[in-house]
Amino acid sequence: MPRIIALMTAAALATAVTPSAAHAGPPGEPDSGTFAPITAPVAPAGVNAAPAGVNAAPAGVNAAPARVSTASAGVQAAPAGVNAAPARVSTASAGVQAAPAGVRTAPAAAGVSSATAASVPPPDDPVAERLTAALLAAGEAPAGFTPQTDAVDDLFARIPAEIAACGTGARVPAGTVYREYVRGAGEEELLVETLAEPGADAARAAVTKLAGVLPACTSFTRAAGEVPADMGFALSAYPLAPAIGDASAAVSFVMTVPTLKLTVKGRLLAAAAGKTYVTVMLMSEADPKVADLEAAARAAVAKVA
């Protein structure tokens, strides 16, 4: 998906040049993406909630720019607490613990940029290690999808939290691990999985929050920040969404980036599986292959159930 990758590249370049406050607030400020405290009601087990919404699917056009590699050999990772990381930061430098291929983790505390902390899981974190091991491997994702080993930051992984919050500044909840997968010669499809372990009640509450986003919220805009362009989201119902795990919710969306003449269609499935909260999202400039998304979501839930 060349233009989505171009969007990631733009994020990398912007992050390398200017600090961004989009990932976390100043030290001491609560993280708007954390699961605690949870005040949303708990959904009954097995209930699949996908409220009716309003379809809004802006049209998109035009050719994709060639993908630009922003990797830079010998660049060291930014220290914890710094809100900007160099593009494609190398984690193989001496003294830096490298993350497993394709794995990213959200920062554990406010004030730490996910562009910095996301590339290296915190050491000696058994929960993060267990969740990382539960992410879909290359052979477990739908046929043709391969892990994206050079994801820039949580540009796409935080979309589920943003949708659930109707764009009100949410980011990837602390302690979340995620992996991106691509399929197609031109990277035409992007699959994103996130796993977090907030506890059974909080996982169900997160599902309930996503299930209740429609019809009150049908659109929002992520203002230019670490990506030097506005990103618009139009939300709608996910027809015939399957029930997965203990409770699940689903939303369809269209993401537009006018400055890139980019329109991407997406579908999002979220589920509570015991004490784990799972989201799986499929994005494509063509219609997303729903069967593949649902198969990936079932496989993801089965690995943590």
mmCIF file with all atom_site columns, C-alpha atoms in Angstrom, residues 89-203:
data_model
loop_
_atom_site.group_PDB
_atom_site.id
_atom_site.type_symbol
_atom_site.label_atom_id
_atom_site.label_alt_id
_atom_site.label_comp_id
_atom_site.label_asym_id
_atom_site.label_entity_id
_atom_site.label_seq_id
_atom_site.pdbx_PDB_ins_code
_atom_site.Cartn_x
_atom_site.Cartn_y
_atom_site.Cartn_z
_atom_site.occupancy
_atom_site.B_iso_or_equiv
_atom_site.pdbx_formal_charge
_atom_site.auth_seq_id
_atom_site.auth_comp_id
_atom_site.auth_asym_id
_atom_site.auth_atom_id
_atom_site.pdbx_PDB_model_num
ATOM 1   C CA . VAL A 1 89  ? 15.899  4.400   14.889 1.00 0.00 ? 89  VAL A CA 1
ATOM 2   C CA . SER A 1 90  ? 18.408  1.586   15.090 1.00 0.00 ? 90  SER A CA 1
ATOM 3   C CA . THR A 1 91  ? 17.965  -0.607  18.171 1.00 0.00 ? 91  THR A CA 1
ATOM 4   C CA . ALA A 1 92  ? 20.978  -2.741  17.443 1.00 0.00 ? 92  ALA A CA 1
ATOM 5   C CA . SER A 1 93  ? 23.512  -0.311  18.913 1.00 0.00 ? 93  SER A CA 1
ATOM 6   C CA . ALA A 1 94  ? 25.638  -1.509  21.808 1.00 0.00 ? 94  ALA A CA 1
ATOM 7   C CA . GLY A 1 95  ? 23.799  -1.395  25.100 1.00 0.00 ? 95  GLY A CA 1
ATOM 8   C CA . VAL A 1 96  ? 20.317  -1.206  23.570 1.00 0.00 ? 96  VAL A CA 1
ATOM 9   C CA . GLN A 1 97  ? 18.042  -4.209  23.886 1.00 0.00 ? 97  GLN A CA 1
ATOM 10  C CA . ALA A 1 98  ? 16.501  -4.993  20.496 1.00 0.00 ? 98  ALA A CA 1
ATOM 11  C CA . ALA A 1 99  ? 12.802  -5.748  20.176 1.00 0.00 ? 99  ALA A CA 1
ATOM 12  C CA . PRO A 1 100 ? 11.581  -8.892  18.401 1.00 0.00 ? 100 PRO A CA 1
ATOM 13  C CA . ALA A 1 101 ? 10.966  -8.295  14.703 1.00 0.00 ? 101 ALA A CA 1
ATOM 14  C CA . GLY A 1 102 ? 7.753   -6.451  14.039 1.00 0.00 ? 102 GLY A CA 1
ATOM 15  C CA . VAL A 1 103 ? 6.880   -5.914  17.702 1.00 0.00 ? 103 VAL A CA 1
ATOM 16  C CA . ARG A 1 104 ? 6.103   -2.537  19.203 1.00 0.00 ? 104 ARG A CA 1
ATOM 17  C CA . THR A 1 105 ? 5.015   -1.708  22.744 1.00 0.00 ? 105 THR A CA 1
ATOM 18  C CA . ALA A 1 106 ? 3.294   1.398   24.024 1.00 0.00 ? 106 ALA A CA 1
ATOM 19  C CA . PRO A 1 107 ? 5.124   3.415   26.699 1.00 0.00 ? 107 PRO A CA 1
ATOM 20  C CA . ALA A 1 108 ? 4.317   2.490   30.272 1.00 0.00 ? 108 ALA A CA 1
ATOM 21  C CA . ALA A 1 109 ? 4.166   6.041   31.622 1.00 0.00 ? 109 ALA A CA 1
ATOM 22  C CA . ALA A 1 110 ? 3.024   9.481   30.533 1.00 0.00 ? 110 ALA A CA 1
ATOM 23  C CA . GLY A 1 111 ? 5.740   11.765  29.286 1.00 0.00 ? 111 GLY A CA 1
ATOM 24  C CA . VAL A 1 112 ? 7.477   9.044   27.264 1.00 0.00 ? 112 VAL A CA 1
ATOM 25  C CA . SER A 1 113 ? 7.033   9.317   23.519 1.00 0.00 ? 113 SER A CA 1
ATOM 26  C CA . SER A 1 114 ? 5.803   6.138   21.877 1.00 0.00 ? 114 SER A CA 1
ATOM 27  C CA . ALA A 1 115 ? 8.062   6.974   18.941 1.00 0.00 ? 115 ALA A CA 1
ATOM 28  C CA . THR A 1 116 ? 10.948  6.424   21.364 1.00 0.00 ? 116 THR A CA 1
ATOM 29  C CA . ALA A 1 117 ? 9.726   3.741   23.714 1.00 0.00 ? 117 ALA A CA 1
ATOM 30  C CA . ALA A 1 118 ? 7.678   1.794   21.211 1.00 0.00 ? 118 ALA A CA 1
ATOM 31  C CA . SER A 1 119 ? 10.714  0.347   19.468 1.00 0.00 ? 119 SER A CA 1
ATOM 32  C CA . VAL A 1 120 ? 12.156  -1.387  22.545 1.00 0.00 ? 120 VAL A CA 1
ATOM 33  C CA . PRO A 1 121 ? 9.981   -3.314  25.040 1.00 0.00 ? 121 PRO A CA 1
ATOM 34  C CA . PRO A 1 122 ? 10.756  -2.547  28.689 1.00 0.00 ? 122 PRO A CA 1
ATOM 35  C CA . PRO A 1 123 ? 13.220  -5.102  30.115 1.00 0.00 ? 123 PRO A CA 1
ATOM 36  C CA . ASP A 1 124 ? 12.020  -7.754  32.573 1.00 0.00 ? 124 ASP A CA 1
ATOM 37  C CA . ASP A 1 125 ? 8.335   -7.146  31.853 1.00 0.00 ? 125 ASP A CA 1
ATOM 38  C CA . PRO A 1 126 ? 6.723   -10.597 31.956 1.00 0.00 ? 126 PRO A CA 1
ATOM 39  C CA . VAL A 1 127 ? 3.326   -9.325  30.787 1.00 0.00 ? 127 VAL A CA 1
ATOM 40  C CA . ALA A 1 128 ? 4.821   -7.586  27.742 1.00 0.00 ? 128 ALA A CA 1
ATOM 41  C CA . GLU A 1 129 ? 6.887   -10.683 26.981 1.00 0.00 ? 129 GLU A CA 1
ATOM 42  C CA . ARG A 1 130 ? 3.837   -12.934 27.204 1.00 0.00 ? 130 ARG A CA 1
ATOM 43  C CA . LEU A 1 131 ? 1.723   -10.646 25.046 1.00 0.00 ? 131 LEU A CA 1
ATOM 44  C CA . THR A 1 132 ? 4.525   -10.288 22.525 1.00 0.00 ? 132 THR A CA 1
ATOM 45  C CA . ALA A 1 133 ? 4.735   -14.081 22.243 1.00 0.00 ? 133 ALA A CA 1
ATOM 46  C CA . ALA A 1 134 ? 0.957   -14.163 21.670 1.00 0.00 ? 134 ALA A CA 1
ATOM 47  C CA . LEU A 1 135 ? 1.024   -11.792 18.676 1.00 0.00 ? 135 LEU A CA 1
ATOM 48  C CA . LEU A 1 136 ? 0.298   -13.544 15.404 1.00 0.00 ? 136 LEU A CA 1
ATOM 49  C CA . ALA A 1 137 ? 3.403   -14.942 13.749 1.00 0.00 ? 137 ALA A CA 1
ATOM 50  C CA . ALA A 1 138 ? 3.916   -14.780 10.004 1.00 0.00 ? 138 ALA A CA 1
ATOM 51  C CA . GLY A 1 139 ? 2.417   -18.238 9.461  1.00 0.00 ? 139 GLY A CA 1
ATOM 52  C CA . GLU A 1 140 ? -0.581  -17.492 11.699 1.00 0.00 ? 140 GLU A CA 1
ATOM 53  C CA . ALA A 1 141 ? -1.732  -14.324 9.937  1.00 0.00 ? 141 ALA A CA 1
ATOM 54  C CA . PRO A 1 142 ? -3.960  -14.728 6.856  1.00 0.00 ? 142 PRO A CA 1
ATOM 55  C CA . ALA A 1 143 ? -2.156  -16.044 3.794  1.00 0.00 ? 143 ALA A CA 1
ATOM 56  C CA . GLY A 1 144 ? 0.214   -13.561 2.215  1.00 0.00 ? 144 GLY A CA 1
ATOM 57  C CA . PHE A 1 145 ? 0.593   -11.232 5.216  1.00 0.00 ? 145 PHE A CA 1
ATOM 58  C CA . THR A 1 146 ? 4.101   -10.714 6.555  1.00 0.00 ? 146 THR A CA 1
ATOM 59  C CA . PRO A 1 147 ? 5.183   -8.765  9.665  1.00 0.00 ? 147 PRO A CA 1
ATOM 60  C CA . GLN A 1 148 ? 6.290   -5.181  9.042  1.00 0.00 ? 148 GLN A CA 1
ATOM 61  C CA . THR A 1 149 ? 9.648   -5.020  10.800 1.00 0.00 ? 149 THR A CA 1
ATOM 62  C CA . ASP A 1 150 ? 10.294  -1.298  10.352 1.00 0.00 ? 150 ASP A CA 1
ATOM 63  C CA . ALA A 1 151 ? 7.094   0.272   11.688 1.00 0.00 ? 151 ALA A CA 1
ATOM 64  C CA . VAL A 1 152 ? 7.824   3.871   12.619 1.00 0.00 ? 152 VAL A CA 1
ATOM 65  C CA . ASP A 1 153 ? 5.583   4.307   15.646 1.00 0.00 ? 153 ASP A CA 1
ATOM 66  C CA . ASP A 1 154 ? 1.970   3.810   16.728 1.00 0.00 ? 154 ASP A CA 1
ATOM 67  C CA . LEU A 1 155 ? 0.611   5.848   13.802 1.00 0.00 ? 155 LEU A CA 1
ATOM 68  C CA . PHE A 1 156 ? -1.882  3.088   12.934 1.00 0.00 ? 156 PHE A CA 1
ATOM 69  C CA . ALA A 1 157 ? -1.927  1.066   16.163 1.00 0.00 ? 157 ALA A CA 1
ATOM 70  C CA . ARG A 1 158 ? -3.637  3.889   18.043 1.00 0.00 ? 158 ARG A CA 1
ATOM 71  C CA . ILE A 1 159 ? -6.544  4.143   15.595 1.00 0.00 ? 159 ILE A CA 1
ATOM 72  C CA . PRO A 1 160 ? -8.749  1.746   17.661 1.00 0.00 ? 160 PRO A CA 1
ATOM 73  C CA . ALA A 1 161 ? -8.332  3.945   20.761 1.00 0.00 ? 161 ALA A CA 1
ATOM 74  C CA . GLU A 1 162 ? -8.976  7.083   18.710 1.00 0.00 ? 162 GLU A CA 1
ATOM 75  C CA . ILE A 1 163 ? -12.158 5.639   17.236 1.00 0.00 ? 163 ILE A CA 1
ATOM 76  C CA . ALA A 1 164 ? -13.411 4.560   20.674 1.00 0.00 ? 164 ALA A CA 1
ATOM 77  C CA . ALA A 1 165 ? -12.739 8.090   21.978 1.00 0.00 ? 165 ALA A CA 1
ATOM 78  C CA . CYS A 1 166 ? -14.107 9.798   18.831 1.00 0.00 ? 166 CYS A CA 1
ATOM 79  C CA . GLY A 1 167 ? -10.707 11.358  18.231 1.00 0.00 ? 167 GLY A CA 1
ATOM 80  C CA . THR A 1 168 ? -10.363 13.120  21.570 1.00 0.00 ? 168 THR A CA 1
ATOM 81  C CA . GLY A 1 169 ? -6.622  12.709  21.906 1.00 0.00 ? 169 GLY A CA 1
ATOM 82  C CA . ALA A 1 170 ? -6.501  9.005   22.736 1.00 0.00 ? 170 ALA A CA 1
ATOM 83  C CA . ARG A 1 171 ? -3.349  7.018   22.089 1.00 0.00 ? 171 ARG A CA 1
ATOM 84  C CA . VAL A 1 172 ? -2.278  3.405   22.459 1.00 0.00 ? 172 VAL A CA 1
ATOM 85  C CA . PRO A 1 173 ? -2.986  2.393   26.078 1.00 0.00 ? 173 PRO A CA 1
ATOM 86  C CA . ALA A 1 174 ? 0.109   1.853   28.201 1.00 0.00 ? 174 ALA A CA 1
ATOM 87  C CA . GLY A 1 175 ? 1.331   -1.738  28.195 1.00 0.00 ? 175 GLY A CA 1
ATOM 88  C CA . THR A 1 176 ? -0.124  -2.498  24.748 1.00 0.00 ? 176 THR A CA 1
ATOM 89  C CA . VAL A 1 177 ? 1.969   -4.484  22.279 1.00 0.00 ? 177 VAL A CA 1
ATOM 90  C CA . TYR A 1 178 ? 1.248   -4.359  18.582 1.00 0.00 ? 178 TYR A CA 1
ATOM 91  C CA . ARG A 1 179 ? 2.407   -5.656  15.238 1.00 0.00 ? 179 ARG A CA 1
ATOM 92  C CA . GLU A 1 180 ? 1.718   -4.580  11.663 1.00 0.00 ? 180 GLU A CA 1
ATOM 93  C CA . TYR A 1 181 ? 1.487   -6.935  8.696  1.00 0.00 ? 181 TYR A CA 1
ATOM 94  C CA . VAL A 1 182 ? 1.438   -6.111  4.983  1.00 0.00 ? 182 VAL A CA 1
ATOM 95  C CA . ARG A 1 183 ? 0.275   -8.045  1.939  1.00 0.00 ? 183 ARG A CA 1
ATOM 96  C CA . GLY A 1 184 ? 0.682   -7.455  -1.778 1.00 0.00 ? 184 GLY A CA 1
ATOM 97  C CA . ALA A 1 185 ? 3.545   -6.581  -4.084 1.00 0.00 ? 185 ALA A CA 1
ATOM 98  C CA . GLY A 1 186 ? 2.796   -2.910  -3.540 1.00 0.00 ? 186 GLY A CA 1
ATOM 99  C CA . GLU A 1 187 ? 1.975   -3.403  0.155  1.00 0.00 ? 187 GLU A CA 1
ATOM 100 C CA . GLU A 1 188 ? -1.656  -3.008  -0.788 1.00 0.00 ? 188 GLU A CA 1
ATOM 101 C CA . GLU A 1 189 ? -3.169  -4.168  2.531  1.00 0.00 ? 189 GLU A CA 1
ATOM 102 C CA . LEU A 1 190 ? -2.221  -3.351  6.122  1.00 0.00 ? 190 LEU A CA 1
ATOM 103 C CA . LEU A 1 191 ? -3.283  -5.527  9.062  1.00 0.00 ? 191 LEU A CA 1
ATOM 104 C CA . VAL A 1 192 ? -2.676  -4.222  12.589 1.00 0.00 ? 192 VAL A CA 1
ATOM 105 C CA . GLU A 1 193 ? -3.026  -6.290  15.780 1.00 0.00 ? 193 GLU A CA 1
ATOM 106 C CA . THR A 1 194 ? -2.875  -4.921  19.335 1.00 0.00 ? 194 THR A CA 1
ATOM 107 C CA . LEU A 1 195 ? -2.897  -6.841  22.622 1.00 0.00 ? 195 LEU A CA 1
ATOM 108 C CA . ALA A 1 196 ? -3.227  -5.477  26.151 1.00 0.00 ? 196 ALA A CA 1
ATOM 109 C CA . GLU A 1 197 ? -3.929  -7.109  29.504 1.00 0.00 ? 197 GLU A CA 1
ATOM 110 C CA . PRO A 1 198 ? -5.980  -4.638  31.546 1.00 0.00 ? 198 PRO A CA 1
ATOM 111 C CA . GLY A 1 199 ? -8.035  -7.296  33.353 1.00 0.00 ? 199 GLY A CA 1
ATOM 112 C CA . ALA A 1 200 ? -11.368 -8.913  32.517 1.00 0.00 ? 200 ALA A CA 1
ATOM 113 C CA . ASP A 1 201 ? -13.603 -6.020  33.612 1.00 0.00 ? 201 ASP A CA 1
ATOM 114 C CA . ALA A 1 202 ? -11.505 -3.367  31.879 1.00 0.00 ? 202 ALA A CA 1
ATOM 115 C CA . ALA A 1 203 ? -11.261 -5.452  28.693 1.00 0.00 ? 203 ALA A CA 1
#
